[in-house]
Coordinates of C-alpha atoms in Angstrom, one line a residue:
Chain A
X1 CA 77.9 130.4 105.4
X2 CA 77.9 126.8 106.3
X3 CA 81.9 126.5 105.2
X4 CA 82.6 129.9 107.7
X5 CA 81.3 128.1 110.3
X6 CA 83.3 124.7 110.0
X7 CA 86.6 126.5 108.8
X8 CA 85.6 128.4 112.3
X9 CA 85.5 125.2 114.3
X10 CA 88.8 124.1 112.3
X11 CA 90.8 126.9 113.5
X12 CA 89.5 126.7 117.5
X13 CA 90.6 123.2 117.1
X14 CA 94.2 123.7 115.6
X15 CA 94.5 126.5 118.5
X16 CA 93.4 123.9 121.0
X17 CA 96.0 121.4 119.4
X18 CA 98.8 124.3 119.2
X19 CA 98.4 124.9 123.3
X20 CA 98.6 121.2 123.5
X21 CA 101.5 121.0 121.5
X22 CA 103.8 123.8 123.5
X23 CA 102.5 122.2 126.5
X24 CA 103.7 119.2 126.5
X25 CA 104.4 117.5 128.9
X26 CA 106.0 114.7 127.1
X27 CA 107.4 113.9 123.4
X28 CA 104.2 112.1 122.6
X29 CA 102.0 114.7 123.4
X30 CA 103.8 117.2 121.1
X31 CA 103.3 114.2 118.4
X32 CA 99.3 113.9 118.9
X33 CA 99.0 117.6 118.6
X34 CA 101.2 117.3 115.6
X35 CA 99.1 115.2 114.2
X36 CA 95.8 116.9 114.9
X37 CA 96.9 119.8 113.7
X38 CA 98.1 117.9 110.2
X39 CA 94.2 116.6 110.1
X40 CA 92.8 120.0 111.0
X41 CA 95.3 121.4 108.2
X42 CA 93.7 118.8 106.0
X43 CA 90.5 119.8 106.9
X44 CA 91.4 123.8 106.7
X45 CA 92.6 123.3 103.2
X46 CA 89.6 121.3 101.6
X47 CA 86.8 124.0 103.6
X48 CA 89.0 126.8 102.0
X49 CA 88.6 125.2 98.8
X50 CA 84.9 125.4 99.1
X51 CA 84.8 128.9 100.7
X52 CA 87.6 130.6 97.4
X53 CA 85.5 128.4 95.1
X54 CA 89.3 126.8 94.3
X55 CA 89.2 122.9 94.3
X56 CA 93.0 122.7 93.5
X57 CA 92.9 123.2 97.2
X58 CA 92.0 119.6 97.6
X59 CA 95.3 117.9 95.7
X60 CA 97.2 119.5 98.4
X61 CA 95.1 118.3 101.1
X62 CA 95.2 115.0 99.8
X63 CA 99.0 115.2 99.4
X64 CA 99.0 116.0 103.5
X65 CA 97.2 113.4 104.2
X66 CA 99.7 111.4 102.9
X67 CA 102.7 113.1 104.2
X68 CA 100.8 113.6 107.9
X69 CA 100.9 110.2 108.0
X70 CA 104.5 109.6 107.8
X71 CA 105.7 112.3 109.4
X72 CA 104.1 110.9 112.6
X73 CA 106.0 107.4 112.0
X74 CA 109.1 108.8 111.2
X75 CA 109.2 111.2 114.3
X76 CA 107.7 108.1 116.9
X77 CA 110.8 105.7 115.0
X78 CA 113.5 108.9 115.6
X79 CA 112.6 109.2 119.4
X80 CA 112.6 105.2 119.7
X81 CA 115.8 104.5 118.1
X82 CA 117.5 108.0 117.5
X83 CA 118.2 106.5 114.3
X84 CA 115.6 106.7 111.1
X85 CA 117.8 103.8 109.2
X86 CA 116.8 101.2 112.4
X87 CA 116.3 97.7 110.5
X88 CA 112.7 96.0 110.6
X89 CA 114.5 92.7 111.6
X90 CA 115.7 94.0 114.7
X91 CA 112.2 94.8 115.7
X92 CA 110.9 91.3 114.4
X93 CA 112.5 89.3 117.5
X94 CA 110.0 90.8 120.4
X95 CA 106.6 91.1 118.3
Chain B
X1 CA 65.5 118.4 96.0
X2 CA 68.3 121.1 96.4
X3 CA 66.6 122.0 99.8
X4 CA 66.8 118.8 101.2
X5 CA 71.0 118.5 100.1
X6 CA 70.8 121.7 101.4
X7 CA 69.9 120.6 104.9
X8 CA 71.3 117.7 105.0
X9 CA 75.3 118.7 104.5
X10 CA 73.9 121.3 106.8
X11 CA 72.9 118.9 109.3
X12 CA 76.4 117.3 108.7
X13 CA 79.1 120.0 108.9
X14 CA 77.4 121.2 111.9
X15 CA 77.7 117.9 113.6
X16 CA 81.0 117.6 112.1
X17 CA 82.3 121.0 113.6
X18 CA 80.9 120.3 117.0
X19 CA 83.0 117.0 117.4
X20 CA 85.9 118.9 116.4
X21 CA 85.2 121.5 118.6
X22 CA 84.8 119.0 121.4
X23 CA 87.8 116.6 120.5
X24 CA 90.3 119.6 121.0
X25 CA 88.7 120.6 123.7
X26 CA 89.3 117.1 125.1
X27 CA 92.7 117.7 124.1
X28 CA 93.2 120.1 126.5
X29 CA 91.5 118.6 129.2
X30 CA 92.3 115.2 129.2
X31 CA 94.9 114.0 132.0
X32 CA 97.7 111.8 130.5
X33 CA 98.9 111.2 126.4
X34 CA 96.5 107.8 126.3
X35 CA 93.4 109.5 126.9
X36 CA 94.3 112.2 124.9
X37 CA 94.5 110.4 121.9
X38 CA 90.7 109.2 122.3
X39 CA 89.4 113.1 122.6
X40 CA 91.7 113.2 119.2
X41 CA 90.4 110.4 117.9
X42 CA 86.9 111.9 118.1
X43 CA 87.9 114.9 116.7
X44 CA 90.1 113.4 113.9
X45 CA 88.0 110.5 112.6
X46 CA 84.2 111.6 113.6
X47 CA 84.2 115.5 113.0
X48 CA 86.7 114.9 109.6
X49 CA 84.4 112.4 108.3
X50 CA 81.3 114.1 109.0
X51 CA 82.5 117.4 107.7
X52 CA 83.8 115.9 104.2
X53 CA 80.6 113.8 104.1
X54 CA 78.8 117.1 104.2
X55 CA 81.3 118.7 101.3
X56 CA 80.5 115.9 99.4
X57 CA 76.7 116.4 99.4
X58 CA 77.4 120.4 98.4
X59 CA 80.1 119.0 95.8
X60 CA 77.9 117.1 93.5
X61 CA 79.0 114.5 90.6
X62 CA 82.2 115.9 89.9
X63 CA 85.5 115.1 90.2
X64 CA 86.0 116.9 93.5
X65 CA 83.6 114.6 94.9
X66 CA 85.9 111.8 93.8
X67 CA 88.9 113.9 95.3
X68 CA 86.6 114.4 98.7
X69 CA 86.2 110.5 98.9
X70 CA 89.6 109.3 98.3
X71 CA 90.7 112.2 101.1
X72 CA 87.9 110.2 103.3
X73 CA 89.6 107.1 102.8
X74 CA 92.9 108.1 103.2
X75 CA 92.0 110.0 106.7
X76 CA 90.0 107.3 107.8
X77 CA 92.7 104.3 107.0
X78 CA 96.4 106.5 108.2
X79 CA 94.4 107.5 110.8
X80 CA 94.3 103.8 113.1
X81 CA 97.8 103.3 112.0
X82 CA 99.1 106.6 113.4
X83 CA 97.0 106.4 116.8
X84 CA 98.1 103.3 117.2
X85 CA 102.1 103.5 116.6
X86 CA 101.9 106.4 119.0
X87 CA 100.0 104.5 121.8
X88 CA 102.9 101.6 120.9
X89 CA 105.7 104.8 121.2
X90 CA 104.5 105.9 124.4
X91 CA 103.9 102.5 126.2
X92 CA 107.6 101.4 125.7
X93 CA 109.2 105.0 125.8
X94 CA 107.7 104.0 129.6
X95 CA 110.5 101.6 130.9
X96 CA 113.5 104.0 129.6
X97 CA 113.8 106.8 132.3
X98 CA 115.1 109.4 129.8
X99 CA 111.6 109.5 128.0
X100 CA 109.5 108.5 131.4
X101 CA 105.9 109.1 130.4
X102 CA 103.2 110.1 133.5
X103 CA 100.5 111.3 133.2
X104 CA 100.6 115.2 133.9
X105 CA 98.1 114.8 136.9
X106 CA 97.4 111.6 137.8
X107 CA 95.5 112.5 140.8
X108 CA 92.9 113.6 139.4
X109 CA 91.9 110.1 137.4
X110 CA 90.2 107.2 139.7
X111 CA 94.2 105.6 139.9
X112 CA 92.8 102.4 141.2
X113 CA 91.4 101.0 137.5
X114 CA 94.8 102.2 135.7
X115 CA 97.0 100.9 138.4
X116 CA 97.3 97.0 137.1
X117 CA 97.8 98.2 133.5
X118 CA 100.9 99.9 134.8
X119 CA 102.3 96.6 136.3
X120 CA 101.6 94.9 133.6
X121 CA 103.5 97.8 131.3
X122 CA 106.7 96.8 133.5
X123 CA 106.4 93.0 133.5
X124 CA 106.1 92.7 129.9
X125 CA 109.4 94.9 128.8
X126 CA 111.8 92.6 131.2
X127 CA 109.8 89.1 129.3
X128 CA 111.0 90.5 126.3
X129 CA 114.7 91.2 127.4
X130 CA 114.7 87.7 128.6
X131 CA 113.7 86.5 125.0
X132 CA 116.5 88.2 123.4
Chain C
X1 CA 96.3 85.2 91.6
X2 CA 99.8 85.0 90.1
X3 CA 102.0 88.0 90.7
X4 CA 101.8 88.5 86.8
X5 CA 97.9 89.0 87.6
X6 CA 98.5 91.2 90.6
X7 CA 100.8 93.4 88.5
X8 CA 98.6 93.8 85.8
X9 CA 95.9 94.7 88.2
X10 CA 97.8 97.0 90.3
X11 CA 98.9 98.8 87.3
X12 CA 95.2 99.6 86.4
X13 CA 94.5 100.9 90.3
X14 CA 97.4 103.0 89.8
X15 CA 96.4 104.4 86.8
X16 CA 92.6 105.4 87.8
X17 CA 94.5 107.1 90.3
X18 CA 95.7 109.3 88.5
X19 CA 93.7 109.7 85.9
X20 CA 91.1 111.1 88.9
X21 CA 94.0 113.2 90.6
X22 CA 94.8 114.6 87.2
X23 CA 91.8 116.4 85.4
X24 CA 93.6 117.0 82.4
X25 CA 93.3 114.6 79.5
X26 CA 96.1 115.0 76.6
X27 CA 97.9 112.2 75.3
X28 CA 101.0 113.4 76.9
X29 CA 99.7 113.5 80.2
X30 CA 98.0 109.7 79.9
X31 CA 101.2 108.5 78.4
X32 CA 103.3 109.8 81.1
X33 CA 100.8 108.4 83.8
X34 CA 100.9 104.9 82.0
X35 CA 104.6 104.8 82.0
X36 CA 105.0 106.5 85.7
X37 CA 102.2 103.1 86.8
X38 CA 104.2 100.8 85.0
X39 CA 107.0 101.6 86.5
X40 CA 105.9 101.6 89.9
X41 CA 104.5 98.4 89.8
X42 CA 107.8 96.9 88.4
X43 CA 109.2 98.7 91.3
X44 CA 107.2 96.7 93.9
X45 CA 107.4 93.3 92.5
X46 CA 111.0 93.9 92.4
X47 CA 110.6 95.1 95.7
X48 CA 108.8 91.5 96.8
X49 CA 106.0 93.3 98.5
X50 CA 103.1 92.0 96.1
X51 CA 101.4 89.7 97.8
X52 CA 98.1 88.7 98.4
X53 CA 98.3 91.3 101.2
X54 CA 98.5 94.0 98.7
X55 CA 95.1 93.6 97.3
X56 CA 92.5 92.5 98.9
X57 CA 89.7 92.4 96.3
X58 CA 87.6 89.5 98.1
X59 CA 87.2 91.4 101.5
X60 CA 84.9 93.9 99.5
X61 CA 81.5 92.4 99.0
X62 CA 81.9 91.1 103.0
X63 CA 83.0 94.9 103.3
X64 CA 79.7 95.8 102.6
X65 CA 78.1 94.6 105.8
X66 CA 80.8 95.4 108.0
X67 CA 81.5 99.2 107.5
X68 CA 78.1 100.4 107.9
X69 CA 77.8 98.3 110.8
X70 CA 80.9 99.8 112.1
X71 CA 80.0 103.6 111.1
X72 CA 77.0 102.8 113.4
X73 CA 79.6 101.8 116.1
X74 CA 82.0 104.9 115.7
X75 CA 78.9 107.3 116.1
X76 CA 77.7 105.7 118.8
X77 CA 81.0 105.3 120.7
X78 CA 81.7 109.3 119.5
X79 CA 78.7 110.5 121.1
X80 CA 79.6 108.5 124.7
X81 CA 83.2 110.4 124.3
X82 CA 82.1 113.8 123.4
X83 CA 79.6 113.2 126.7
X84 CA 82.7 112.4 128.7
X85 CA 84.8 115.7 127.5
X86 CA 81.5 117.7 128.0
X87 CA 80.8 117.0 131.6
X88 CA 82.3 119.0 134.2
X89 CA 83.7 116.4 136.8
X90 CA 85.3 114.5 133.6
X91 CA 84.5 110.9 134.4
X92 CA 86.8 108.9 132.8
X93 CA 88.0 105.8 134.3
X94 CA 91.3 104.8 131.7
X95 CA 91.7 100.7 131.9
X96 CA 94.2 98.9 130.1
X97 CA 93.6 95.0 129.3
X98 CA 93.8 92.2 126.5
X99 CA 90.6 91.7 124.7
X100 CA 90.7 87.9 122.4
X101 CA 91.1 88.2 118.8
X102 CA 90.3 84.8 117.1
X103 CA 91.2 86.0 113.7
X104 CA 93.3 83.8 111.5
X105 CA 95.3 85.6 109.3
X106 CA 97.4 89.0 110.0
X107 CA 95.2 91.1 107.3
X108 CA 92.4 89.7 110.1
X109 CA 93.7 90.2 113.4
X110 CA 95.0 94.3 111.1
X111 CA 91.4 94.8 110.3
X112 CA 90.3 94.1 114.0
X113 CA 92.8 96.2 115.4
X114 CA 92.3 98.9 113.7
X115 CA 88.1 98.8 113.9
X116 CA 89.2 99.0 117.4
X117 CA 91.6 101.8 117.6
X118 CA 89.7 103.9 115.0
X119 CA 86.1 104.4 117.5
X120 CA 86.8 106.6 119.8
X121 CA 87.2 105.6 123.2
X122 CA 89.5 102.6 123.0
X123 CA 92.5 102.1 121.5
X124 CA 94.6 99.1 120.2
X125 CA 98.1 99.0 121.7
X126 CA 99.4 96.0 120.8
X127 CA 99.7 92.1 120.3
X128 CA 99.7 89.8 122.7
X129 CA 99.4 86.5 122.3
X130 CA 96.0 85.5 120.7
X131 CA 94.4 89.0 122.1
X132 CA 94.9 92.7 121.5
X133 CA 96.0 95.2 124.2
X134 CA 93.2 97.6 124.3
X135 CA 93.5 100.8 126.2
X136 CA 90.3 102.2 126.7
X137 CA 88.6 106.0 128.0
X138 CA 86.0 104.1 130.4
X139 CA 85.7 100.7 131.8
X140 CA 82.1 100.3 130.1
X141 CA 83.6 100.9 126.9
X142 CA 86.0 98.0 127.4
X143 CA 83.7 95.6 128.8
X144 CA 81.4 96.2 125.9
X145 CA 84.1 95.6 123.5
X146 CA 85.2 92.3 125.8
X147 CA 81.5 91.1 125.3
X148 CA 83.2 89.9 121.2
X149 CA 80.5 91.3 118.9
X150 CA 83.1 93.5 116.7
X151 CA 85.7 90.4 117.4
X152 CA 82.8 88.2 115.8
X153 CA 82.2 90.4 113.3
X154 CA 85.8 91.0 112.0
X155 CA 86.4 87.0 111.7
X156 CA 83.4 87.4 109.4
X157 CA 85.0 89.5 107.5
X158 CA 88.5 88.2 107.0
X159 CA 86.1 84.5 106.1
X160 CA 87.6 81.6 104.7
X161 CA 89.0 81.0 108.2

């Protein structure tokens, strides 16, 4: 019952994040609601491990996490420099 | 004993839903990509940690509880890191016209408190031309 | 500690790793996890990135007192936010301004940075200086964080300063 009602909140949340997401209005917002709805996937999965009694669920969550993470750098770096390749030491000069 | 686990990852995945519930909703409603990212952040580190704290006490000495706090740690260490290259993103992605970032209605925020942030968001770009 | 040390020692993190991810212990699958940690960490000294950095086994008894005292923080700050996004008029007030960081080190000034960005309601944006660019939700919320106590309490943290 109790894992019904988060998996509930989970899934108003990633529709929340999905009407953010084909809103817009620019790039960046499109990335946060990417990102929300990689930790609301997270989330989903581990609760649907709980609710199917199937804790395998939770190695895929935990591989997510992971790739959530740098999915949202390597899409930030592609719209800063068009180029995934950019060098760190060209970055160094104004930090 | 199992009663009072019982209410207490109650207790817990409730809270946890409501702040997620509440950060998307702040998604929505929030008026420019900055402020947006703090309903996120609620919903992303306070209702994900209190939800998998709540797992974890219906989990038990097992292995999946390990799983549950490695997942903790992960979310609650990437999570910084990825608000925070964003916020970096969309503050330079300012000064380059293509990718010009206002805020959808900017009316509707008191623009007198943001206003010096913005001028300082300009200065500091042409400093760092200068430099290099 | 040597990087022979620091290999050694990342090769046993690495190893209860996956010895928790796994589940399933047959010689065959340990021997294959010992040989896949190995070669990682050979991977990343050749790679130069093992430094002291990497593994930071004396923050975690000072660790200790500062994550409970910063759970108690994010709750607090979580509860002001969710109040914000609740209330009908929405009475945010977004300020943007550099807050001092007197941390030493950059695993210091990291640990501040990211105390501040991950409670809700302010967010670090970036270096400047000797501060932090913090964009915060509401102007209390920055003032409270321009009163130091969290910048106080990360430099205790980081220590030997």
């Amino acid at each position: 019952m109790m894992f019904t009602i988060a998996a509930a909140a989970i899934i108003v949340a990633h529709i929340c994040a999905v009407i953010r997401a084909l809103k817009g209005p620019t790039v960046f917002d499109r990335v946060l609601a990417a990102n929300t709805i990689g930790t609301a996937a997270i989330m989903l999965l581990a609760v649907m491990g709980f609710l199917a009694k199937r804790p395998e669920f939770l190695d895929i969550g935990l591989t997510y996490a992971l790739l959530n993470l740098i999915g949202t750098l390597a899409v930030l770096k592609w719209f800063r420099y068009g180029d995934l390749a950019h060098g760190e030491e060209d970055e160094r000069g104004d930090t | 004993m199992e009663l009072i686990i019982n209410v207490l990852s109650w207790g817990f995945i409730l809270a946890g839903s409501f702040f997620y519930v509440v950060g998307a909703i702040g998604l929505l409603r929030m008026p420019d990509v900055f402020t947006r990212m703090h309903a996120a952040s609620t919903s992303d580190t306070t209702g994900a940690a209190l939800l998998l704290i709540g797992m974890m006490l219906q989990a038990g000495v097992s292995l999946v509880l390990a799983k549950l706090m490695m997942l903790l740690f992960f979310i609650l260490f990437t999570g910084p890191v990825a608000t925070h290259a964003l916020a970096r993103a969309a503050r330079y992605a300012e000064v380059e016209p293509v990718l010009a970032n206002d805020g959808a209605k900017p009316k509707k925020v008191s623009t007198t408190k943001a206003k010096p942030s913005k001028a300082k968001a300009k200065a500091k770009p042409a400093k760092r031309k200068a430099k290099s | 500690m040597g990087v022979k040390l620091r290999t050694i020692s990342l090769v046993c993190v690495l190893m209860v790793f996956w010895l928790l991810l796994s589940g399933h212990y047959t010689v065959f699958l340990i021997t294959v996890g010992i040989i896949c940690c190995t070669a990682v960490a050979y991977f990343m000294k050749s790679m130069d990135v093992l430094d002291e950095e990497a593994q930071s086994f004396h923050l975690l008894g000072r660790a200790l007192i500062y994550w409970p005292w910063l759970l108690v923080e994010i709750c607090k700050a979580s509860i002001g936010v969710a109040k914000l996004i609740l209330s009908p008029s929405l009475p945010i007030s977004p300020t943007m301004r550099t807050v001092k960081a007197s941390q030493k080190t950059a695993l210091g000034v990291t640990l501040f940075a990211n105390s501040i960005t991950l409670t809700p309601g302010t967010i670090a944006v970036e270096r400047e200086g000797d501060g932090i660019l913090v964009h915060a939700v509401t102007k209390e919320g920055l003032d409270e964080l321009d009163e130091g106590e969290m910048d106080r309490r990360a430099t205790a943290f980081e220590g030997r300063a």
